[in-house]
Coordinates of C-alpha atoms in Angstrom, one line a residue:
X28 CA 92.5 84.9 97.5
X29 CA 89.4 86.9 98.6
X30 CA 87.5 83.8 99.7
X31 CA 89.9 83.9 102.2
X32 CA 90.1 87.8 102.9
X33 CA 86.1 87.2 102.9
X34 CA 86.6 84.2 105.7
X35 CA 89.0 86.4 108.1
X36 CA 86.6 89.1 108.1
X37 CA 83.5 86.8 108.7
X38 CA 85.8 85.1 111.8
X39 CA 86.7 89.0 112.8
X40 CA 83.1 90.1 112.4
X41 CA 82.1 86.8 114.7
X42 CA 84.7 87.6 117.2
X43 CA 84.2 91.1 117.7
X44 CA 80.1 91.1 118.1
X45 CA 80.6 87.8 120.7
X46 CA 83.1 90.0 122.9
X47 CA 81.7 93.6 122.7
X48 CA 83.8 96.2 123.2
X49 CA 83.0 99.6 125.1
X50 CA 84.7 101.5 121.8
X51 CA 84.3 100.6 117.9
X52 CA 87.2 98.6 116.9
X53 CA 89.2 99.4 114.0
X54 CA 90.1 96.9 111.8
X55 CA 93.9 96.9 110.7
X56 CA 95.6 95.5 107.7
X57 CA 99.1 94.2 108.1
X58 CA 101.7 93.8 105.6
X59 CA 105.1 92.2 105.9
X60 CA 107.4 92.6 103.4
X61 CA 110.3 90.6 102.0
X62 CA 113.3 91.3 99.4
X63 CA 113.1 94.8 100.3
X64 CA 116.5 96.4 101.2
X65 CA 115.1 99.5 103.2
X66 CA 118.3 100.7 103.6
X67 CA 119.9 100.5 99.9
X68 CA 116.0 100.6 98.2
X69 CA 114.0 103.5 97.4
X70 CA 111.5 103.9 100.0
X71 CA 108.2 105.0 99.1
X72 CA 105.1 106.7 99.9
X73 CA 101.8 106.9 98.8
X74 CA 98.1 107.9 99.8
X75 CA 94.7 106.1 98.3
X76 CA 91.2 106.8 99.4
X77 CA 89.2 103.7 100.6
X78 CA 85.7 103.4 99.1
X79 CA 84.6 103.6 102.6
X80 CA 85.9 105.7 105.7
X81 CA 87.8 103.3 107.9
X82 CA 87.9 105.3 111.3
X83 CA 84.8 107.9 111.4
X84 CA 86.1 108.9 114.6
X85 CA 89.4 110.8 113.3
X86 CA 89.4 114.2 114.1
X87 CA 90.2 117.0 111.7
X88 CA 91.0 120.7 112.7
X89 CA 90.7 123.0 110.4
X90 CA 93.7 125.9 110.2
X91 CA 91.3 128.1 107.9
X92 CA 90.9 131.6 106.7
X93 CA 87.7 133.4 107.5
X94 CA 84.9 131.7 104.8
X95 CA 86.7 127.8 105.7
X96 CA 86.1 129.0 109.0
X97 CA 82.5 129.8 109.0
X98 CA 82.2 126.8 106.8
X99 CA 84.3 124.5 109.9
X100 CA 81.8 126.2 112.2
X101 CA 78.3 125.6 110.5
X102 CA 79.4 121.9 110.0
X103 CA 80.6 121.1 113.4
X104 CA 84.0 121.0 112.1
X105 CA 87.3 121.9 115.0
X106 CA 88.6 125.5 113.4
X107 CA 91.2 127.7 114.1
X108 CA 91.9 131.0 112.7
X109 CA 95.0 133.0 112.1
X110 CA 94.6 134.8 115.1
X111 CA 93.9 131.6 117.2
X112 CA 97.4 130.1 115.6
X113 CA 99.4 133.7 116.6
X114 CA 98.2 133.4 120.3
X115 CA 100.0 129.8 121.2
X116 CA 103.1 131.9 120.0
X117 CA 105.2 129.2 118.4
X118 CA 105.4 127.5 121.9
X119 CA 107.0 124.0 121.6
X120 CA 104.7 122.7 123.8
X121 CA 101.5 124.4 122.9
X122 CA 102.0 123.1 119.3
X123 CA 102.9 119.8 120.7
X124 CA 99.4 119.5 122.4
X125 CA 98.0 120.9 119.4
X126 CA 99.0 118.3 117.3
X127 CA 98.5 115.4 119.6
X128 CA 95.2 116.6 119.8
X129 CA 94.0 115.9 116.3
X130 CA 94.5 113.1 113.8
X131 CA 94.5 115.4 110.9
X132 CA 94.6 118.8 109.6
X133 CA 92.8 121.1 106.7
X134 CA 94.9 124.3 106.3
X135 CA 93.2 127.4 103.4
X136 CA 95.5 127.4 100.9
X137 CA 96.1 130.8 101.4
X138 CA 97.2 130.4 105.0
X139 CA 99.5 127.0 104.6
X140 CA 102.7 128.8 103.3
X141 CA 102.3 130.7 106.6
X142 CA 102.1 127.8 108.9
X143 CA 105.4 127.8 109.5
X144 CA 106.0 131.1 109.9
X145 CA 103.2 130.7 112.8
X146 CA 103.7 127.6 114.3
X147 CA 107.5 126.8 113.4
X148 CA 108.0 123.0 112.5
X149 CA 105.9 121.3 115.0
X150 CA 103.2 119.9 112.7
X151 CA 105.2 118.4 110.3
X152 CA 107.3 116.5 113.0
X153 CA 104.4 115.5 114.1
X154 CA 103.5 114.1 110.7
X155 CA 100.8 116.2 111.0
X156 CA 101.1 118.8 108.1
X157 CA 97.9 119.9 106.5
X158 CA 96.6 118.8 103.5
X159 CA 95.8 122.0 101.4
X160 CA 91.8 123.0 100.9
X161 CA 91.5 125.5 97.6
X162 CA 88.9 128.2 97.9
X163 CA 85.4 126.7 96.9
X164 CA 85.8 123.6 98.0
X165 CA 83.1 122.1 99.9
X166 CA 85.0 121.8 103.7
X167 CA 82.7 118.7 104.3
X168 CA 83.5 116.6 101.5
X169 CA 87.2 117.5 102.3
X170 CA 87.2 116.5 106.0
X171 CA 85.5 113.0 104.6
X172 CA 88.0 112.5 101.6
X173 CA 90.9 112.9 104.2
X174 CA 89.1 110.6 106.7
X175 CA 89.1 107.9 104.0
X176 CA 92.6 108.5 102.8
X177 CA 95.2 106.1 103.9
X178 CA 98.8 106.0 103.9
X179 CA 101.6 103.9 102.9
X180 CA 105.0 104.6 104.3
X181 CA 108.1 102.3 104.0
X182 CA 110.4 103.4 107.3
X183 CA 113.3 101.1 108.4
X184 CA 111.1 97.6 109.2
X185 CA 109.7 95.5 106.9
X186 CA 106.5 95.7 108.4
X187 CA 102.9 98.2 107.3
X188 CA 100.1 98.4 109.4
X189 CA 96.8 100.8 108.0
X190 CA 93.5 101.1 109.2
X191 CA 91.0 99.7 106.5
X192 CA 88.1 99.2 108.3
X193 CA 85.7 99.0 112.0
X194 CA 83.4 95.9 112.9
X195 CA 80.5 98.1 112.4
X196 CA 81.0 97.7 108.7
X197 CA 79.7 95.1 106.0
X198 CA 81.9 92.1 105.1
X199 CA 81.4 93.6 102.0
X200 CA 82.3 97.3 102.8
X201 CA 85.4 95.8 104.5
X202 CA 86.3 93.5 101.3
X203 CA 86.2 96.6 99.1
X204 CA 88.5 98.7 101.3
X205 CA 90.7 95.8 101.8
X206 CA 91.2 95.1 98.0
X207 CA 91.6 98.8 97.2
X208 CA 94.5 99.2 100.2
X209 CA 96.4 95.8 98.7
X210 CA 96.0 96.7 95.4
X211 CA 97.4 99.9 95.6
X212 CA 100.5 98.5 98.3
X213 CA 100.9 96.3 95.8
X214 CA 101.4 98.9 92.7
X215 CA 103.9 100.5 95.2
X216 CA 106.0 98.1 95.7
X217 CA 109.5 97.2 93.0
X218 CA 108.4 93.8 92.7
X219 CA 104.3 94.2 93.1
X220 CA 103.5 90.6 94.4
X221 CA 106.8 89.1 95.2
X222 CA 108.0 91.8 97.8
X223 CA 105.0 90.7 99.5
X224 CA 105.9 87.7 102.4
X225 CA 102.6 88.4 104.7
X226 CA 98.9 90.0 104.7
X227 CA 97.3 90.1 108.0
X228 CA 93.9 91.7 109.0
X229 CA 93.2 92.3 112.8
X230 CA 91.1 94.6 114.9
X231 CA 92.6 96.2 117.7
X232 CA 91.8 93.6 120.1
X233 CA 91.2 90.7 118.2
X234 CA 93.3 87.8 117.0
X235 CA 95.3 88.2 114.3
X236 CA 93.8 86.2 110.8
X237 CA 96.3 85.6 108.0
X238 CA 95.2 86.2 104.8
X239 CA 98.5 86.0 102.8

C-alpha cells in the first residue's frame, strides 16, 4: 500500500540523514519475483522515465557529429567526435575503458550505424549502446531524459534491482518515482500483480525496508 511505501522512505530518509554519508546515496527498489519460469517464459525488457532523476550523478558521453558536439561542449556535456572514436583504433581495451568510464551514451544519429564499424562490439557488451539523438534535439534535455530512464531486464534470477531515488530527495519526489517504476514492472510482467512475491526499497548502505 503506499502508506507503507511512504513509511519505508520516512525510516530510510531518518536513517540516512542520522548516519551521513561522504557520497549521496542512491536509493534502490528491489523486486522479487515468483511464478516466473525464466527459462521456459518470455523474458522481457522495458525502459520508463521517472518523474524525477534518480542518480544526477550518471555520466553521459556524447559520440556526436560536429553541431551535437559543439552543443556537448557549450553544456559541459563529455563529447567525442568521429575522429576521437578512429584514434583508440578498435582496441579491446581502449573501448573497454571507454565504456567503464561512463554510465551512458548519446550517439548523432547519423554516426550510430557507424559505431560499430569504429569501435567493433565493445559498447554493446558492455550494455552500453547509445541511445540515438535526431538532429534538433536539444542535447540537454536528452542527457536528462536518459538520466531519468530506468530499465527493467528479466536475466536468469528472479530478482530486479533499479535505482529510483537519492536521500536528497522529497518523500514525495521518491513516492512518485517509486509508483511510476512498480507500476510499469508491474504492466511488464504475464501475471501483473501475482508474479510479484517481494518489493523492497534500500539505499546503498542502509537497511533493507520491505514494502511488499
Amino acid at each position: 500500500s503506499s502508506e507503507t511505501v511512504r513509511e519505508a522512505i520516512k525510516t530510510i530518509q531518518k536513517e540516512s540523514t542520522e548516519k551521513k554519508r561522504k557520497f549521496r546515496e542512491t536509493i534502490e527498489l528491489q523486486i522479487g519475483l515468483k511464478q516466473y519460469d525464466p527459462q521456459k517464459d518470455k523474458r522481457f525488457s522495458g525502459t520508463v522515465k521517472l518523474p524525477r532523476i534518480p542518480r544526477p550523478n550518471m555520466t553521459i558521453c556524447v559520440l556526436g557529429d560536429a553541431s551535437h558536439c559543439e552543443q556537448a561542449e557549450k553544456a559541459q556535456i563529455p563529447s567525442m567526435n568521429v575522429e576521437d572514436l578512429k584514434k583508440l583504433n578498435k582496441n579491446k581495451k581502449l573501448v573497454k575503458k571507454l565504456a567503464q568510464k561512463y554510465h551512458a551514451f548519446l550517439a548523432s544519429e547519423a554516426l550510430i550505424k557507424q559505431i560499430p564499424r569504429l569501435l567493433g562490439p565493445g559498447l554493446n557488451k558492455a550494455g552500453k549502446f547509445p541511445t540515438p539523438v535526431t538532429a534538433g534535439v536539444n542535447l540537454e534535455d536528452k542527457v536528462n531524459e536518459l538520466k531519468s530512464t530506468i530499465k527493467f531486464q528479466m536475466k536468469k534470477v528472479l530478482c530486479l534491482a533499479v535505482a529510483v531515488g537519492h536521500v536528497e530527495m522529497t518523500e514525495q519526489e521518491v513516492f512518485a518515482n517509486v509508483n511510476v517504476a512498480v507500476n510499469f514492472l508491474v504492466s511488464l510482467l504475464k501475471k501483473n500483480w501475482q508474479n510479484v512475491k517481494s518489493l523492497h526499497l534500500k539505499t546503498t548502505m542502509g537497511k533493507v525496508q520491505r514494502v511488499f
